[in-house]
PDB file of C-alpha atoms in Angstrom:
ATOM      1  CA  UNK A   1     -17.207  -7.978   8.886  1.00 94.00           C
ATOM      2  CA  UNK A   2     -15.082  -9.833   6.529  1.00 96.00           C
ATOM      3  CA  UNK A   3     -11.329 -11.110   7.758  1.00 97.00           C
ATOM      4  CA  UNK A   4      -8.439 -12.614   5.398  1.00 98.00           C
ATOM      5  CA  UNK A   5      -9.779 -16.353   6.029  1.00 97.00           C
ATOM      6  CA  UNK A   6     -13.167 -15.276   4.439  1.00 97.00           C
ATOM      7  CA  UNK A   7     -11.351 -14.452   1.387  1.00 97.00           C
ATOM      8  CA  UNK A   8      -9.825 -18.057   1.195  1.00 97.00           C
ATOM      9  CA  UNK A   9     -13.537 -19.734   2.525  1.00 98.00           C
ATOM     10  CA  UNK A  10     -14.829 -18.109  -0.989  1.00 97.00           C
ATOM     11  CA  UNK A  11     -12.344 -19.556  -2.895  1.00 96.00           C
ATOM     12  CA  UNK A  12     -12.502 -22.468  -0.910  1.00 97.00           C
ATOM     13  CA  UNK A  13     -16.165 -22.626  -1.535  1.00 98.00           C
ATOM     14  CA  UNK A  14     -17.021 -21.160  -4.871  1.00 98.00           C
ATOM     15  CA  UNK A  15     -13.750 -22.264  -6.581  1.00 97.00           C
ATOM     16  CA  UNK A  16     -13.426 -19.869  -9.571  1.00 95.00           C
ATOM     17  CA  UNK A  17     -11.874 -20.529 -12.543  1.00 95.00           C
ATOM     18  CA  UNK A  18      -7.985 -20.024 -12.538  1.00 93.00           C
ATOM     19  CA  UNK A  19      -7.400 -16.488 -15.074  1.00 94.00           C
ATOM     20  CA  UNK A  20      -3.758 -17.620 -16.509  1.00 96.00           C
ATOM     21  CA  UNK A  21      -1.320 -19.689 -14.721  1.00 96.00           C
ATOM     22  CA  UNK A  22       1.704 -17.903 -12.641  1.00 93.00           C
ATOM     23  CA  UNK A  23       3.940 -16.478 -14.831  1.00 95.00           C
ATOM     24  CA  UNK A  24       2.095 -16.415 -17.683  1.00 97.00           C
ATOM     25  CA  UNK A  25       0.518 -13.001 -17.418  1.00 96.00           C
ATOM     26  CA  UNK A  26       0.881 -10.047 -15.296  1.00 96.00           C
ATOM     27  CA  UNK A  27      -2.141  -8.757 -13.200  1.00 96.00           C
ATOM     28  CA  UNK A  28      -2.158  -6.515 -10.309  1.00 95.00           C
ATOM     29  CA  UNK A  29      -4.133  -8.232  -7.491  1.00 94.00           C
ATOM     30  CA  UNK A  30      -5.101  -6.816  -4.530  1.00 95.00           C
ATOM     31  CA  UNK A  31      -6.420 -10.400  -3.380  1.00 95.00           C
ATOM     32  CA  UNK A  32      -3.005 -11.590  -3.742  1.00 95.00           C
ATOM     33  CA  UNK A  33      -1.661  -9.518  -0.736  1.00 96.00           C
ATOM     34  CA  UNK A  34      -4.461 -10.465   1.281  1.00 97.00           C
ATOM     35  CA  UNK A  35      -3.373 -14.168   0.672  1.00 97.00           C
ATOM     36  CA  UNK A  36       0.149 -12.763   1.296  1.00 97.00           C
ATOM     37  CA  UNK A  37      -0.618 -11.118   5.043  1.00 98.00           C
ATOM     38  CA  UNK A  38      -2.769 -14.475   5.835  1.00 98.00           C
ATOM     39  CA  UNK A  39       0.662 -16.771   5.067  1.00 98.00           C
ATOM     40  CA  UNK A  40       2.532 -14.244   6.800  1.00 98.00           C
ATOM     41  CA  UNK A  41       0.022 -14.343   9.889  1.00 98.00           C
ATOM     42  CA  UNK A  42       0.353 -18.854   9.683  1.00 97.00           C
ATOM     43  CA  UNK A  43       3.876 -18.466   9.407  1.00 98.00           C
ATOM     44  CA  UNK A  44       4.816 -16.383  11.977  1.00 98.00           C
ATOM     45  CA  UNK A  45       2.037 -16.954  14.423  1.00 98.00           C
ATOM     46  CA  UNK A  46       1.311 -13.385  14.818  1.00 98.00           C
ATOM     47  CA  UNK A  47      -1.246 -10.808  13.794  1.00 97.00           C
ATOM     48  CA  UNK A  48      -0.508  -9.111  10.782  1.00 98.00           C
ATOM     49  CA  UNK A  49       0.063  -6.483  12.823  1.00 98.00           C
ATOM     50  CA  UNK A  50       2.143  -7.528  14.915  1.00 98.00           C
ATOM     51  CA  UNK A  51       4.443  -8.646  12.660  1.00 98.00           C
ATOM     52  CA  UNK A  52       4.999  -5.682  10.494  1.00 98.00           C
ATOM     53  CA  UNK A  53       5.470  -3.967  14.076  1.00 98.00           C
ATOM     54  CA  UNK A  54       8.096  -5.688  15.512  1.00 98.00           C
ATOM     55  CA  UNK A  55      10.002  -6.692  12.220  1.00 97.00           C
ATOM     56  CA  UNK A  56       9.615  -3.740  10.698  1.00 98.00           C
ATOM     57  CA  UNK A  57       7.508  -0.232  12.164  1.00 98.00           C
ATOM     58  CA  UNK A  58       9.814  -0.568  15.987  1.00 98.00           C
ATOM     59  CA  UNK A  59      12.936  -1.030  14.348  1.00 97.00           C
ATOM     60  CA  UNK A  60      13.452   1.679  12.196  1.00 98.00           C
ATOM     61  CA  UNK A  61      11.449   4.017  14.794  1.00 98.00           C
ATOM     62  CA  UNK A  62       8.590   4.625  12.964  1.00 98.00           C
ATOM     63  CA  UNK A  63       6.575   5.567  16.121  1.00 97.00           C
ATOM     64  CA  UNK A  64       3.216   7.109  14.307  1.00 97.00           C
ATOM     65  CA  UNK A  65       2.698   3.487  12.113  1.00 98.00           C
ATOM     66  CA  UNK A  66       0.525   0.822  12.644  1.00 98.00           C
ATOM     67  CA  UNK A  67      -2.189  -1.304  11.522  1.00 98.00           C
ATOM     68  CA  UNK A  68      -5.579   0.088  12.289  1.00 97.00           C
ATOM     69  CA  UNK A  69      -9.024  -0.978  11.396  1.00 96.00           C
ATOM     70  CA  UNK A  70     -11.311   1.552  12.516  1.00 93.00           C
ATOM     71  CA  UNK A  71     -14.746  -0.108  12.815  1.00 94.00           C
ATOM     72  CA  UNK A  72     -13.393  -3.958  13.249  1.00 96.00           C
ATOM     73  CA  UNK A  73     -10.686  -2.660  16.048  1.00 95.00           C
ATOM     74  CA  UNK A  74     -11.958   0.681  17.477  1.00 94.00           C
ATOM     75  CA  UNK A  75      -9.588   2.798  19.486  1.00 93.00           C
ATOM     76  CA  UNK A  76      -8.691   6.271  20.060  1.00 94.00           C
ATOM     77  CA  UNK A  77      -5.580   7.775  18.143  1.00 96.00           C
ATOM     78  CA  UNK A  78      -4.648  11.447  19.012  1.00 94.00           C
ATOM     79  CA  UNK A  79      -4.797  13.783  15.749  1.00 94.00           C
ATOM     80  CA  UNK A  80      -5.737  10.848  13.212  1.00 96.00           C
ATOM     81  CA  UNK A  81      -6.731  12.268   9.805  1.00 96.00           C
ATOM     82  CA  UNK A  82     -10.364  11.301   9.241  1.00 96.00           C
ATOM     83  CA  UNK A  83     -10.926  10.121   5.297  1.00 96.00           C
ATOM     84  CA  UNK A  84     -13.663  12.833   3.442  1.00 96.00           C
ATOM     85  CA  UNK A  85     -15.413  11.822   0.285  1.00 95.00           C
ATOM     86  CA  UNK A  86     -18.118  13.558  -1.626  1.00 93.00           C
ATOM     87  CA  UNK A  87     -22.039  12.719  -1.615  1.00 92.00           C
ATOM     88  CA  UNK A  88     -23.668  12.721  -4.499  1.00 92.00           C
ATOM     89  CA  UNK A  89     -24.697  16.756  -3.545  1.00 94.00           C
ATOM     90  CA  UNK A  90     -21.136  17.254  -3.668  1.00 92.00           C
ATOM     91  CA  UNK A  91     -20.499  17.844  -0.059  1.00 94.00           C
ATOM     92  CA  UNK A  92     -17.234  16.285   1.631  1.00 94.00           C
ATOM     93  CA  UNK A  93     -18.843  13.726   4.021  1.00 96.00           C
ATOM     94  CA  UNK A  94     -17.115  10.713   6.412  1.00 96.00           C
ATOM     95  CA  UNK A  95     -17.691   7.317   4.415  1.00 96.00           C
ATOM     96  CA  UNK A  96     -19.861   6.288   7.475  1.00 94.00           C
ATOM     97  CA  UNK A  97     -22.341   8.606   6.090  1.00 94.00           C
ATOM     98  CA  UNK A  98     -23.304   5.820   4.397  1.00 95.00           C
ATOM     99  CA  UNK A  99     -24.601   2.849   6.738  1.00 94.00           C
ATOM    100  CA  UNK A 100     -23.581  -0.714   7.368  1.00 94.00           C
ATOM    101  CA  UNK A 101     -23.945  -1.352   4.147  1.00 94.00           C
ATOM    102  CA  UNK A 102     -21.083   0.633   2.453  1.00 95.00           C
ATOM    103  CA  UNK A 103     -17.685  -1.557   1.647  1.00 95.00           C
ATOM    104  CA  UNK A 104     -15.799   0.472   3.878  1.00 94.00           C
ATOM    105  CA  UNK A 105     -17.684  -1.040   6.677  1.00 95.00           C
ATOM    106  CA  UNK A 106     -18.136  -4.691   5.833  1.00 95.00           C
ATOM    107  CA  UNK A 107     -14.817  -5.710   4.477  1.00 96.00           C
ATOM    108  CA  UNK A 108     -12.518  -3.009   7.262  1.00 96.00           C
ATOM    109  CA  UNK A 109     -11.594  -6.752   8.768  1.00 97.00           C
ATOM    110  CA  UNK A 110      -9.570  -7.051   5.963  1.00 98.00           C
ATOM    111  CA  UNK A 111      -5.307  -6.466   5.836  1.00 98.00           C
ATOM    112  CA  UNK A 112      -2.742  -6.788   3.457  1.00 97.00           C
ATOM    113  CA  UNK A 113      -4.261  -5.286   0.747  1.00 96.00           C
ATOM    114  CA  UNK A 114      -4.504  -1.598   2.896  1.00 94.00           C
ATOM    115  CA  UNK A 115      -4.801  -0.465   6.985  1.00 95.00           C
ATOM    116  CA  UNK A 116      -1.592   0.538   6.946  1.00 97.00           C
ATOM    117  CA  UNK A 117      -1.914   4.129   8.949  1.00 97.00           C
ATOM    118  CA  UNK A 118       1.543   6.242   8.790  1.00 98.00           C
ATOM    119  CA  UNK A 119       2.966   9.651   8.808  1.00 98.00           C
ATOM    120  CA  UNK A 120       5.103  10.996   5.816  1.00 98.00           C
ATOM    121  CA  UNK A 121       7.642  11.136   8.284  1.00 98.00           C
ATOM    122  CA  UNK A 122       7.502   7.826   9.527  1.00 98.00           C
ATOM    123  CA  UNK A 123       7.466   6.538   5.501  1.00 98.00           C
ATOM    124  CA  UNK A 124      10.929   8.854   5.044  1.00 98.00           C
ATOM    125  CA  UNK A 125      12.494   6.619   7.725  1.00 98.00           C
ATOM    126  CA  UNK A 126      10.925   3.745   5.720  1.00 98.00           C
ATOM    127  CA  UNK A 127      12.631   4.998   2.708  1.00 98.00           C
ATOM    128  CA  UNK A 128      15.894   5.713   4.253  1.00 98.00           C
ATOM    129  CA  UNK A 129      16.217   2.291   5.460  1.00 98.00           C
ATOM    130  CA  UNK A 130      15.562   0.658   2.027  1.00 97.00           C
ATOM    131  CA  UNK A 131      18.803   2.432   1.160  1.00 96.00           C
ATOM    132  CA  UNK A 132      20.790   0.233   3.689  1.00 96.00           C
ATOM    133  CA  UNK A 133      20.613  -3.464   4.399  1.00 95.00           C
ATOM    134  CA  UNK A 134      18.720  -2.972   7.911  1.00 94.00           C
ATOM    135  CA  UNK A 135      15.337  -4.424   6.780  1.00 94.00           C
ATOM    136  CA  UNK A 136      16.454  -6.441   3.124  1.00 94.00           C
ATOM    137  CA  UNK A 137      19.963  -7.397   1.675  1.00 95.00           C
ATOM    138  CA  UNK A 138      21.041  -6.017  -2.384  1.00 94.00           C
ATOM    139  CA  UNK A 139      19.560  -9.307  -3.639  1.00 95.00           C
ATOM    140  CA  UNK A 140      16.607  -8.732  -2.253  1.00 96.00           C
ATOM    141  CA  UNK A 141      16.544  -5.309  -3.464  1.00 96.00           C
ATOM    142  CA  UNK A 142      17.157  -6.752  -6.857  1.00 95.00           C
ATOM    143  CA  UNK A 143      14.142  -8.804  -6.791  1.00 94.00           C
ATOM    144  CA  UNK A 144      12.011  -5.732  -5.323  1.00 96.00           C
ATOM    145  CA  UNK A 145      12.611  -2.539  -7.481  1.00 97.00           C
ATOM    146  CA  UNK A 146      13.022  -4.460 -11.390  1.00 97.00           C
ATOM    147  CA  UNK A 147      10.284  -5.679 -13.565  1.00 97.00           C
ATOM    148  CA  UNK A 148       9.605  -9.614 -13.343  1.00 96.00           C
ATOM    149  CA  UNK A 149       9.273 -10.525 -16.792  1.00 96.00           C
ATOM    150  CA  UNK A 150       6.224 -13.222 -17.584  1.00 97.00           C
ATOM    151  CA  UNK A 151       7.517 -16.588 -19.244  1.00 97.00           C
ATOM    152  CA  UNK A 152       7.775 -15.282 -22.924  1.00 97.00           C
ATOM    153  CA  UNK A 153      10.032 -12.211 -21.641  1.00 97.00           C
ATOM    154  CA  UNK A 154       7.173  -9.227 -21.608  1.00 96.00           C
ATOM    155  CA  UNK A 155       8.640  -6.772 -18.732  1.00 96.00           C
ATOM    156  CA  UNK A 156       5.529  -6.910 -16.633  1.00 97.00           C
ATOM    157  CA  UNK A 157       7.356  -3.467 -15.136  1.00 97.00           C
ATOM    158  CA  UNK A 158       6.437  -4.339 -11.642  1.00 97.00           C
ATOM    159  CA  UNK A 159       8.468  -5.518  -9.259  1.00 96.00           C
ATOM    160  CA  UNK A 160       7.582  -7.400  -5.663  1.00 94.00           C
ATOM    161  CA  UNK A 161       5.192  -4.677  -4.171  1.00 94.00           C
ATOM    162  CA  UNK A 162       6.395  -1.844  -7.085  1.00 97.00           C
ATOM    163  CA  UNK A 163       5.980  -0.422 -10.050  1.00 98.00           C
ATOM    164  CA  UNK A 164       8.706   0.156 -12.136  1.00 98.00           C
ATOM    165  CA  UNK A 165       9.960   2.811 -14.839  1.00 96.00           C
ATOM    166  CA  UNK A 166      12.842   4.947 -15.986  1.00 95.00           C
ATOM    167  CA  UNK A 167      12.496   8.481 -16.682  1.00 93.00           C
ATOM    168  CA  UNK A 168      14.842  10.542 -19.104  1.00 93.00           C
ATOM    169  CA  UNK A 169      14.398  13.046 -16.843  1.00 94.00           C
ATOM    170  CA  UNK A 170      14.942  11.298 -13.310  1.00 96.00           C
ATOM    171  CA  UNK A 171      16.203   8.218 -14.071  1.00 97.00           C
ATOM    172  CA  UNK A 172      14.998   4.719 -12.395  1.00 97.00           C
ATOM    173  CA  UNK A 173      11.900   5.573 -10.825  1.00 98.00           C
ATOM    174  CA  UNK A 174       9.435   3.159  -8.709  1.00 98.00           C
ATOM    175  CA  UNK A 175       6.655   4.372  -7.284  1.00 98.00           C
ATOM    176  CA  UNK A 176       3.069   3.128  -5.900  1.00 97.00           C
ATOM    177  CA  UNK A 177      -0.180   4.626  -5.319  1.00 95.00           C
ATOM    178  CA  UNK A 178      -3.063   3.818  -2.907  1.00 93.00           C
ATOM    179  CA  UNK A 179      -6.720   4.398  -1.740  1.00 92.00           C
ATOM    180  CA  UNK A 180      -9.695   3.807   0.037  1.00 94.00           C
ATOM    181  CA  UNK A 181     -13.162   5.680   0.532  1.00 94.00           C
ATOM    182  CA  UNK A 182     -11.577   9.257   1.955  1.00 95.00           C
ATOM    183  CA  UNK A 183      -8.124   8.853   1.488  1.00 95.00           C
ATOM    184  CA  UNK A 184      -5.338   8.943  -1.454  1.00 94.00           C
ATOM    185  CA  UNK A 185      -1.687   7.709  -1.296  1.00 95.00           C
ATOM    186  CA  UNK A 186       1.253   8.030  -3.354  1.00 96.00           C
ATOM    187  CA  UNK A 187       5.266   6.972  -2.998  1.00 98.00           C
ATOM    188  CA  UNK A 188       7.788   7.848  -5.819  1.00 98.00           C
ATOM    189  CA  UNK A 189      11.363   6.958  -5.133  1.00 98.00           C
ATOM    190  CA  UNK A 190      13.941   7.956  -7.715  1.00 98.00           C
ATOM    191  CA  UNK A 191      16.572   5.630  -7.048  1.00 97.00           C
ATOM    192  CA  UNK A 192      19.453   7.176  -9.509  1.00 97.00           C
ATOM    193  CA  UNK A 193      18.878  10.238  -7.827  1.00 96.00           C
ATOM    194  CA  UNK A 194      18.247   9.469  -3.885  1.00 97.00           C
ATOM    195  CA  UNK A 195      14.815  11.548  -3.986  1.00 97.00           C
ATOM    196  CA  UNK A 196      11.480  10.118  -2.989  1.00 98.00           C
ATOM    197  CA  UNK A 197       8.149  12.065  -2.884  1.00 98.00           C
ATOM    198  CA  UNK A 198       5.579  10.911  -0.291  1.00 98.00           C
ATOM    199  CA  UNK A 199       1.308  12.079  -0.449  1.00 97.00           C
ATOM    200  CA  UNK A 200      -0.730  11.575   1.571  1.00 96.00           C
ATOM    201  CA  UNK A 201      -3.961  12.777   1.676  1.00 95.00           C
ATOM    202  CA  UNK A 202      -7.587  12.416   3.438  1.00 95.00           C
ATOM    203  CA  UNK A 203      -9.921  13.592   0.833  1.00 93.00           C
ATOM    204  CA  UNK A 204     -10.533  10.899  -2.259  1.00 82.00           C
ATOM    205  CA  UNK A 205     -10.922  13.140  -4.880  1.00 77.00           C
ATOM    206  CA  UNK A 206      -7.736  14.863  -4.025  1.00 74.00           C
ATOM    207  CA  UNK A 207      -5.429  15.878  -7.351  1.00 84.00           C
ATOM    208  CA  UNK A 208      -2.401  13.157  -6.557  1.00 90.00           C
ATOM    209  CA  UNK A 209      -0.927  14.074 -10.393  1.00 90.00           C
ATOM    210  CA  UNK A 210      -0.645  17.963  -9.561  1.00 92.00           C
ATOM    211  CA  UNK A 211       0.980  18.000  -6.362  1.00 93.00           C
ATOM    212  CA  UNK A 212       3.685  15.460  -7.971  1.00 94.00           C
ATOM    213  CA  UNK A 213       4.516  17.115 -10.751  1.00 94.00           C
ATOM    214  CA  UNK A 214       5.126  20.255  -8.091  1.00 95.00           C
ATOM    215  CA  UNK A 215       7.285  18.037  -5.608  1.00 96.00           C
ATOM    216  CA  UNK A 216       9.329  17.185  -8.617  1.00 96.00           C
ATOM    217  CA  UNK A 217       9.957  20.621  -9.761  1.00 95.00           C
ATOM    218  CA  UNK A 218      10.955  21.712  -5.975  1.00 95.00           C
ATOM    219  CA  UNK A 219      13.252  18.397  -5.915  1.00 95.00           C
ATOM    220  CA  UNK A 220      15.278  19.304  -9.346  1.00 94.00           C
ATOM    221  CA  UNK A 221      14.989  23.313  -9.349  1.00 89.00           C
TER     222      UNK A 221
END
């Protein structure tokens, strides 16, 4: 199975050619935060895990969140979703339906990028904090929730781990999705407004757009 330091032996090894120098261009890279979780790991000579446990999941309480790899770090977890997608005969089916040689095995190594495992309850504490200066000061806050702009000032309208937009409707919004084979994720915080709308689901081909445009209705209604 592939780790973070097999990402950086490929570079290392096949060198590709550089896409636009930083700050030039904005392109969402899931690479990039595997690069970021490897520093993170030299730096603080800790797992990944580890770190995000006892700097951030332990503090604010968040007692159901950790980082789990299921197949590169097997454990038990009482009442863990299991991920569904669907087979090509449309039935919903675990993605080790499909072998060894599926992504979801060969590269679950991997963090940074994903293996974050949470509750929506746990993220509400998560979201609650980011209203205070517990985990990051107002500067920092600054940096995270507004658009970096590239050098010839396009708003890239993402921020450091966020994407960023304003709404007529609901004001400042920023907001990030996720997935993997059997699951889909999705975190909208209005900031004007103090609302924030958390999905998660264990199905891939779940309908993220409809249940947000109902958890917005509930929220302003």
């Amino acid at each position: 199975m592939a780790t973070n330091q097999d990402i950086v032996n490929v570079f290392a090894k096949y060198k590709p050619e550089v896409i636009f120098q930083p700050g030039e261009k904005y392109e969402y890279s899931d690479t990039g935060y595997t690069l970021l979780a490897l520093i993170i790991e030299k730096v603080s000579g800790r797992t990944f895990g580890q770190f995000l446990s006892e700097n951030i999941f332990q503090p604010l309480k968040m007692k159901n969140t950790f980082i789990y790899r299921s197949r590169f770090e097997p454990k038990k977890i009482n009442n863990y979703a299991l991920g569904y997608v669907t087979d090509s005969s449309g039935h919903k089916v675990l993605p080790n339906t499909f072998g060894k040689e599926f992504y979801t095995y060969y590269l679950d190594g991997i963090v940074g990028d994903g293996t974050v495992n949470a509750t929506t309850a746990d993220l509400l504490k998560w979201d609650r904090a980011l209203y205070t200066d517990k985990l990051i000061d107002s500067k920092e806050k600054e940096l995270i929730f507004n658009s970096v702009k590239t050098n010839d000032g396009k708003e890239s309208n993402y921020g450091f781990g966020w994407f960023v937009g304003n709404s007529k409707e609901y004001g400042k919004i920023v907001y990030h999705s996720g997935g993997w084979p059997g699951y889909s994720t999705y975190i909208e915080r209005h900031l004007d407004n103090d609302k924030t709308i958390i999905i998660l689901q264990n199905h891939s081909n779940a309908k993220i757009n409809s249940f947000l445009q109902k958890a917005r209705t509930i929220l302003y209604n």
